[in-house]
């Protein structure tokens, strides 16, 4: 377990993921109380003065977002959520999915975050202390989420693996499809990196074969996918997407690729299945 999200916190991929998670949560909440299950929760909060300084990914991501003057509504909503963690103005803290969600929980809502790495789990537990309806669980998120989703019909599930294990694409697709097969009212959002098209297409085919049904595919390609050793972009694949998801994803992926991308950057938003 070498993965440390602290190197990547606040990068362009976090911005895409978190702007969409906030919007998706709002859509689910409009239908009544919601349970959010986060299979790979991470630490919940990242100090950008640490590993992120060396990687410079936050500098190219959240710092540029916060400095930008004309943010469309979904990007503005993320900026506002990040500002809550940085009351003095300077951006030194980046909130992860657990904290972004926990702060938005309303009466009857619930959040469960799974985290495999014990020191990261300890950080997550600390971050969630103030939120009575939010909790952290140790262990493997893929293994545990099916049982938890079965007990929470209509759950909103986020699957956000590090993609360091060779089977992460398969496990993410199989878990997402299994949740939808068992509960067609659930909504599952899977984040993936985009390195080359073949890997990404294989992931989408596996979802389809697994019976995942209709999916929104929101791609933010920061550069053409010519070097498969690099993270050239990222995607959020949303199973059972709510109405308006295409427009929302176009707003987020469009802004990120236009403002943070290189030559040849582009957003692709489409429906599969
Ligand atoms: N979802 C978080 C966010 O948006 O703030 C970021 C999560 S980070 C990309 C992935 C996390 O998953 C890491 O903290 C890693 O330790 C954890 N992890 C890796 N394999 C796991 C597994 N099988 N089950 C649960 N957590 C796992």
Short mmCIF file of C-alpha atoms and ligand atoms in Angstrom, two decimals:
data_model
loop_
_atom_site.label_atom_id
_atom_site.label_comp_id
_atom_site.label_asym_id
_atom_site.label_seq_id
_atom_site.Cartn_x
_atom_site.Cartn_y
_atom_site.Cartn_z
CA UNK A 1 0.00 0.00 0.00
CA UNK A 2 2.25 2.77 -1.26
CA UNK A 3 -0.44 5.11 -2.48
CA UNK A 4 -0.56 8.49 -0.75
CA UNK A 5 -3.39 10.72 -1.84
CA UNK A 6 -1.66 13.63 -0.10
CA UNK A 7 0.57 13.97 -3.21
CA UNK A 8 -2.47 14.36 -5.46
CA UNK A 9 -4.96 16.20 -3.23
CA UNK A 10 -6.48 19.20 -4.98
CA UNK A 11 -5.24 18.19 -8.44
CA UNK A 12 -7.42 18.52 -11.56
CA UNK A 13 -8.80 15.02 -11.04
CA UNK A 14 -9.92 15.80 -7.48
CA UNK A 15 -11.65 18.92 -8.80
CA UNK A 16 -13.62 16.96 -11.40
CA UNK A 17 -14.54 14.27 -8.88
CA UNK A 18 -15.48 16.58 -6.02
CA UNK A 19 -17.43 19.15 -8.06
CA UNK A 20 -19.53 16.27 -9.43
CA UNK A 21 -19.88 14.52 -6.05
CA UNK A 22 -21.29 17.72 -4.53
CA UNK A 23 -23.78 18.09 -7.38
CA UNK A 24 -24.79 14.40 -7.35
CA UNK A 25 -25.31 14.54 -3.58
CA UNK A 26 -27.59 17.53 -3.95
CA UNK A 27 -29.65 15.68 -6.58
CA UNK A 28 -30.03 12.63 -4.33
CA UNK A 29 -30.95 14.75 -1.33
CA UNK A 30 -33.77 16.34 -3.33
CA UNK A 31 -35.43 12.91 -3.26
CA UNK A 32 -35.22 12.44 0.53
CA UNK A 33 -32.65 11.15 3.03
CA UNK A 34 -29.59 9.58 1.43
CA UNK A 35 -26.87 7.16 2.51
CA UNK A 36 -23.45 7.85 0.97
CA UNK A 37 -21.00 4.93 0.85
CA UNK A 38 -17.39 5.82 -0.02
CA UNK A 39 -15.43 2.61 -0.76
CA UNK A 40 -12.01 4.33 -0.77
CA UNK A 41 -12.40 7.25 1.61
CA UNK A 42 -8.84 8.45 2.22
CA UNK A 43 -7.85 10.79 5.06
CA UNK A 44 -10.73 13.25 4.66
CA UNK A 45 -8.49 16.32 4.83
CA UNK A 46 -5.12 17.16 3.25
CA UNK A 47 -2.51 19.68 4.34
CA UNK A 48 -1.29 21.27 1.13
CA UNK A 49 1.92 22.39 2.84
CA UNK A 50 3.10 18.76 2.91
CA UNK A 51 3.49 16.27 0.03
CA UNK A 52 1.42 18.48 -2.29
CA UNK A 53 4.17 21.12 -2.37
CA UNK A 54 6.58 18.60 -3.89
CA UNK A 55 4.11 17.25 -6.44
CA UNK A 56 2.86 20.76 -7.37
CA UNK A 57 -0.43 19.13 -8.39
CA UNK A 58 -2.56 21.32 -6.10
CA UNK A 59 -0.77 24.38 -7.44
CA UNK A 60 -1.91 23.41 -10.95
CA UNK A 61 -5.37 22.48 -9.66
CA UNK A 62 -7.16 23.95 -6.67
CA UNK A 63 -4.88 26.99 -6.42
CA UNK A 64 -5.70 27.98 -10.00
CA UNK A 65 -9.39 27.30 -9.43
CA UNK A 66 -9.49 29.53 -6.35
CA UNK A 67 -7.64 32.31 -8.20
CA UNK A 68 -10.00 32.17 -11.18
CA UNK A 69 -12.49 35.00 -11.50
CA UNK A 70 -15.29 33.49 -13.56
CA UNK A 71 -16.38 30.16 -12.15
CA UNK A 72 -19.54 28.46 -13.37
CA UNK A 73 -21.99 27.36 -10.62
CA UNK A 74 -20.70 23.81 -10.00
CA UNK A 75 -17.08 24.98 -9.87
CA UNK A 76 -18.16 27.83 -7.61
CA UNK A 77 -19.87 25.34 -5.28
CA UNK A 78 -16.57 23.45 -4.92
CA UNK A 79 -14.67 26.70 -4.38
CA UNK A 80 -17.11 27.60 -1.59
CA UNK A 81 -16.65 24.18 0.05
CA UNK A 82 -12.86 24.50 -0.09
CA UNK A 83 -13.08 28.03 1.31
CA UNK A 84 -14.84 26.65 4.43
CA UNK A 85 -11.64 24.71 5.20
CA UNK A 86 -9.53 27.83 4.67
CA UNK A 87 -11.20 30.64 6.61
CA UNK A 88 -8.09 32.85 6.42
CA UNK A 89 -8.20 32.96 2.63
CA UNK A 90 -4.89 31.28 1.72
CA UNK A 91 -5.52 27.73 0.49
CA UNK A 92 -3.55 25.44 2.78
CA UNK A 93 -6.12 22.68 3.37
CA UNK A 94 -7.96 20.59 0.80
CA UNK A 95 -11.06 18.66 1.97
CA UNK A 96 -11.52 15.11 0.66
CA UNK A 97 -14.76 13.36 -0.22
CA UNK A 98 -15.57 12.34 3.41
CA UNK A 99 -15.44 15.89 4.72
CA UNK A 100 -17.14 17.43 1.68
CA UNK A 101 -20.03 15.00 2.10
CA UNK A 102 -20.17 14.99 5.92
CA UNK A 103 -20.58 18.77 6.03
CA UNK A 104 -23.59 18.52 3.68
CA UNK A 105 -25.46 15.79 5.55
CA UNK A 106 -28.99 16.71 6.51
CA UNK A 107 -31.40 15.10 8.93
CA UNK A 108 -31.77 11.39 8.04
CA UNK A 109 -28.68 11.32 5.77
CA UNK A 110 -25.70 9.09 6.56
CA UNK A 111 -22.09 8.70 5.38
CA UNK A 112 -19.87 5.60 5.69
CA UNK A 113 -16.27 5.75 4.45
CA UNK A 114 -14.11 2.63 4.09
CA UNK A 115 -10.33 2.91 4.33
CA UNK A 116 -7.85 0.03 4.14
CA UNK A 117 -4.68 1.76 5.33
CA UNK A 118 -4.68 1.95 9.19
CA UNK A 119 -2.79 5.28 9.61
CA UNK A 120 -5.07 6.90 7.00
CA UNK A 121 -8.10 5.39 8.74
CA UNK A 122 -7.00 7.01 12.01
CA UNK A 123 -6.85 10.43 10.29
CA UNK A 124 -10.27 9.85 8.76
CA UNK A 125 -11.78 8.91 12.13
CA UNK A 126 -10.47 12.18 13.61
CA UNK A 127 -11.85 14.27 10.74
CA UNK A 128 -15.32 12.71 11.11
CA UNK A 129 -15.59 13.12 14.92
CA UNK A 130 -17.75 16.27 14.68
CA UNK A 131 -20.29 14.56 12.39
CA UNK A 132 -22.62 12.20 14.24
CA UNK A 133 -24.09 10.75 11.04
CA UNK A 134 -20.73 10.04 9.45
CA UNK A 135 -18.47 7.12 10.27
CA UNK A 136 -15.27 5.42 9.15
CA UNK A 137 -14.73 1.67 8.76
CA UNK A 138 -11.43 -0.13 8.38
CA UNK A 139 -10.83 -2.88 5.83
CA UNK A 140 -11.51 -3.46 2.17
CA UNK A 141 -14.18 -1.15 0.74
CA UNK A 142 -15.00 -3.41 -2.23
CA UNK A 143 -15.68 -6.33 0.10
CA UNK A 144 -17.84 -4.39 2.53
CA UNK A 145 -19.85 -2.05 0.36
CA UNK A 146 -22.22 -4.66 -1.10
CA UNK A 147 -23.57 -5.61 2.31
CA UNK A 148 -23.83 -1.99 3.35
CA UNK A 149 -25.59 -1.02 0.09
CA UNK A 150 -28.06 -3.89 0.51
CA UNK A 151 -29.00 -2.44 3.89
CA UNK A 152 -29.40 1.08 2.44
CA UNK A 153 -31.69 0.98 -0.61
CA UNK A 154 -31.10 3.84 -3.03
CA UNK A 155 -27.61 4.56 -1.70
CA UNK A 156 -25.16 6.90 -3.41
CA UNK A 157 -21.90 4.94 -3.73
CA UNK A 158 -18.56 6.51 -4.60
CA UNK A 159 -15.80 4.15 -5.82
CA UNK A 160 -12.47 5.98 -5.95
CA UNK A 161 -9.58 3.48 -5.89
CA UNK A 162 -5.89 4.42 -6.26
CA UNK A 163 -5.64 2.15 -9.37
CA UNK A 164 -2.30 0.88 -8.14
CA UNK A 165 -3.41 -2.73 -7.93
CA UNK A 166 -3.67 -4.57 -11.26
CA UNK A 167 -7.22 -5.68 -10.44
CA UNK A 168 -8.61 -2.25 -9.45
CA UNK A 169 -10.37 -1.72 -12.81
CA UNK A 170 -11.99 -5.16 -12.60
CA UNK A 171 -12.98 -4.87 -8.96
CA UNK A 172 -14.35 -1.34 -9.42
CA UNK A 173 -16.45 -2.38 -12.44
CA UNK A 174 -17.66 -5.61 -10.86
CA UNK A 175 -18.58 -3.91 -7.57
CA UNK A 176 -20.41 -1.06 -9.32
CA UNK A 177 -22.36 -3.45 -11.56
CA UNK A 178 -23.23 -5.74 -8.65
CA UNK A 179 -24.66 -2.82 -6.67
CA UNK A 180 -26.87 -1.76 -9.59
CA UNK A 181 -28.03 -5.31 -10.29
CA UNK A 182 -29.08 -5.72 -6.66
CA UNK A 183 -30.66 -2.26 -6.40
CA UNK A 184 -31.52 -0.43 -9.64
CA UNK A 185 -32.36 2.67 -7.56
CA UNK A 186 -28.81 3.01 -6.24
CA UNK A 187 -26.49 5.51 -7.91
CA UNK A 188 -22.81 4.64 -8.26
CA UNK A 189 -20.05 7.05 -9.30
CA UNK A 190 -16.70 5.51 -10.23
CA UNK A 191 -13.64 7.68 -10.70
CA UNK A 192 -10.93 6.41 -13.04
CA UNK A 193 -7.70 7.83 -14.40
CA UNK A 194 -7.40 8.10 -18.19
CA UNK A 195 -4.05 6.94 -19.47
CA UNK A 196 -4.91 5.15 -22.70
CA UNK A 197 -8.23 4.48 -24.42
CA UNK A 198 -7.88 0.71 -24.45
CA UNK A 199 -7.85 0.40 -20.66
CA UNK A 200 -10.75 2.81 -20.28
CA UNK A 201 -12.83 1.11 -22.98
CA UNK A 202 -12.15 -2.27 -21.34
CA UNK A 203 -13.47 -0.86 -18.06
CA UNK A 204 -16.67 0.40 -19.74
CA UNK A 205 -17.17 -2.94 -21.54
CA UNK A 206 -16.83 -4.79 -18.25
CA UNK A 207 -19.44 -2.55 -16.64
CA UNK A 208 -21.82 -3.21 -19.53
CA UNK A 209 -21.24 -6.98 -19.44
CA UNK A 210 -21.90 -6.86 -15.71
CA UNK A 211 -25.36 -5.42 -16.31
CA UNK A 212 -24.61 -1.94 -14.98
CA UNK A 213 -27.14 -0.35 -17.36
CA UNK A 214 -27.20 3.27 -18.42
CA UNK A 215 -24.10 5.26 -17.47
CA UNK A 216 -22.98 8.83 -17.78
CA UNK A 217 -19.36 8.96 -18.91
CA UNK A 218 -17.70 12.28 -18.06
CA UNK A 219 -14.16 12.55 -19.40
CA UNK A 220 -11.75 15.38 -18.73
CA UNK A 221 -8.72 14.89 -20.97
CA UNK A 222 -5.97 17.35 -20.07
CA UNK A 223 -3.91 16.36 -23.12
CA UNK A 224 -4.18 13.83 -25.95
CA UNK A 225 -3.84 10.26 -24.66
CA UNK A 226 -0.54 9.62 -26.42
CA UNK A 227 1.66 8.64 -23.46
CA UNK A 228 0.02 5.74 -21.57
CA UNK A 229 2.52 6.12 -18.69
CA UNK A 230 0.97 9.46 -17.72
CA UNK A 231 -2.38 10.34 -16.21
CA UNK A 232 -3.59 12.28 -19.25
CA UNK A 233 -7.03 12.85 -17.88
CA UNK A 234 -9.69 11.35 -15.68
CA UNK A 235 -13.28 10.23 -15.87
CA UNK A 236 -16.32 9.92 -13.65
CA UNK A 237 -18.66 7.15 -14.72
CA UNK A 238 -22.06 7.51 -13.07
CA UNK A 239 -24.45 4.56 -13.10
CA UNK A 240 -28.12 5.51 -12.87
CA UNK A 241 -27.33 9.21 -13.34
CA UNK A 242 -29.94 11.80 -12.31
CA UNK A 243 -31.65 14.11 -14.83
CA UNK A 244 -29.37 16.97 -15.81
CA UNK A 245 -26.18 14.95 -15.29
CA UNK A 246 -24.91 15.50 -18.84
CA UNK A 247 -25.14 19.27 -18.51
CA UNK A 248 -23.56 19.20 -15.06
CA UNK A 249 -20.66 17.03 -16.20
CA UNK A 250 -20.12 19.17 -19.30
CA UNK A 251 -19.89 22.25 -17.11
CA UNK A 252 -17.32 20.68 -14.78
CA UNK A 253 -15.20 18.80 -17.36
CA UNK A 254 -15.42 21.71 -19.80
CA UNK A 255 -14.14 24.21 -17.26
CA UNK A 256 -11.33 21.96 -16.02
CA UNK A 257 -10.03 21.07 -19.50
CA UNK A 258 -10.33 24.62 -20.81
CA UNK A 259 -8.68 26.28 -17.82
CA UNK A 260 -6.23 23.65 -16.61
CA UNK A 261 -5.55 21.61 -19.76
CA UNK A 262 -2.70 21.64 -22.24
CA UNK A 263 -2.81 21.87 -26.03
CA UNK A 264 -5.29 19.29 -27.33
CA UNK A 265 -7.27 19.16 -24.04
CA UNK A 266 -10.94 18.31 -24.35
CA UNK A 267 -14.00 17.22 -22.42
CA UNK A 268 -16.16 14.35 -23.62
CA UNK A 269 -19.50 13.71 -21.95
CA UNK A 270 -21.76 10.94 -23.21
CA UNK A 271 -24.23 8.23 -22.21
CA UNK A 272 -23.29 4.57 -22.52
CA UNK A 273 -25.40 1.40 -22.18
N1 LIG B 1 -12.08 9.30 -2.08
C1 LIG B 1 -11.04 10.14 -1.49
C2 LIG B 1 -11.35 11.59 -1.78
O1 LIG B 1 -11.96 11.88 -2.82
O2 LIG B 1 -10.98 12.44 -0.96
C3 LIG B 1 -9.66 9.80 -2.00
C4 LIG B 1 -9.33 8.34 -1.90
S1 LIG B 1 -7.73 7.90 -2.44
C5 LIG B 1 -7.84 8.13 -4.18
C6 LIG B 1 -7.79 6.17 -2.29
C7 LIG B 1 -7.73 5.64 -0.87
O3 LIG B 1 -8.14 4.27 -0.90
C8 LIG B 1 -6.36 5.65 -0.22
O4 LIG B 1 -6.45 6.33 1.00
C9 LIG B 1 -6.02 4.15 0.01
O5 LIG B 1 -5.34 3.93 1.22
C10 LIG B 1 -7.41 3.54 0.07
N2 LIG B 1 -7.52 2.13 -0.34
C11 LIG B 1 -6.76 1.42 -1.19
N3 LIG B 1 -7.29 0.20 -1.41
C12 LIG B 1 -8.43 0.14 -0.67
C13 LIG B 1 -9.46 -0.83 -0.49
N4 LIG B 1 -9.41 -2.01 -1.14
N5 LIG B 1 -10.48 -0.56 0.34
C14 LIG B 1 -10.55 0.64 1.00
N6 LIG B 1 -9.62 1.60 0.86
C15 LIG B 1 -8.58 1.37 0.04
#
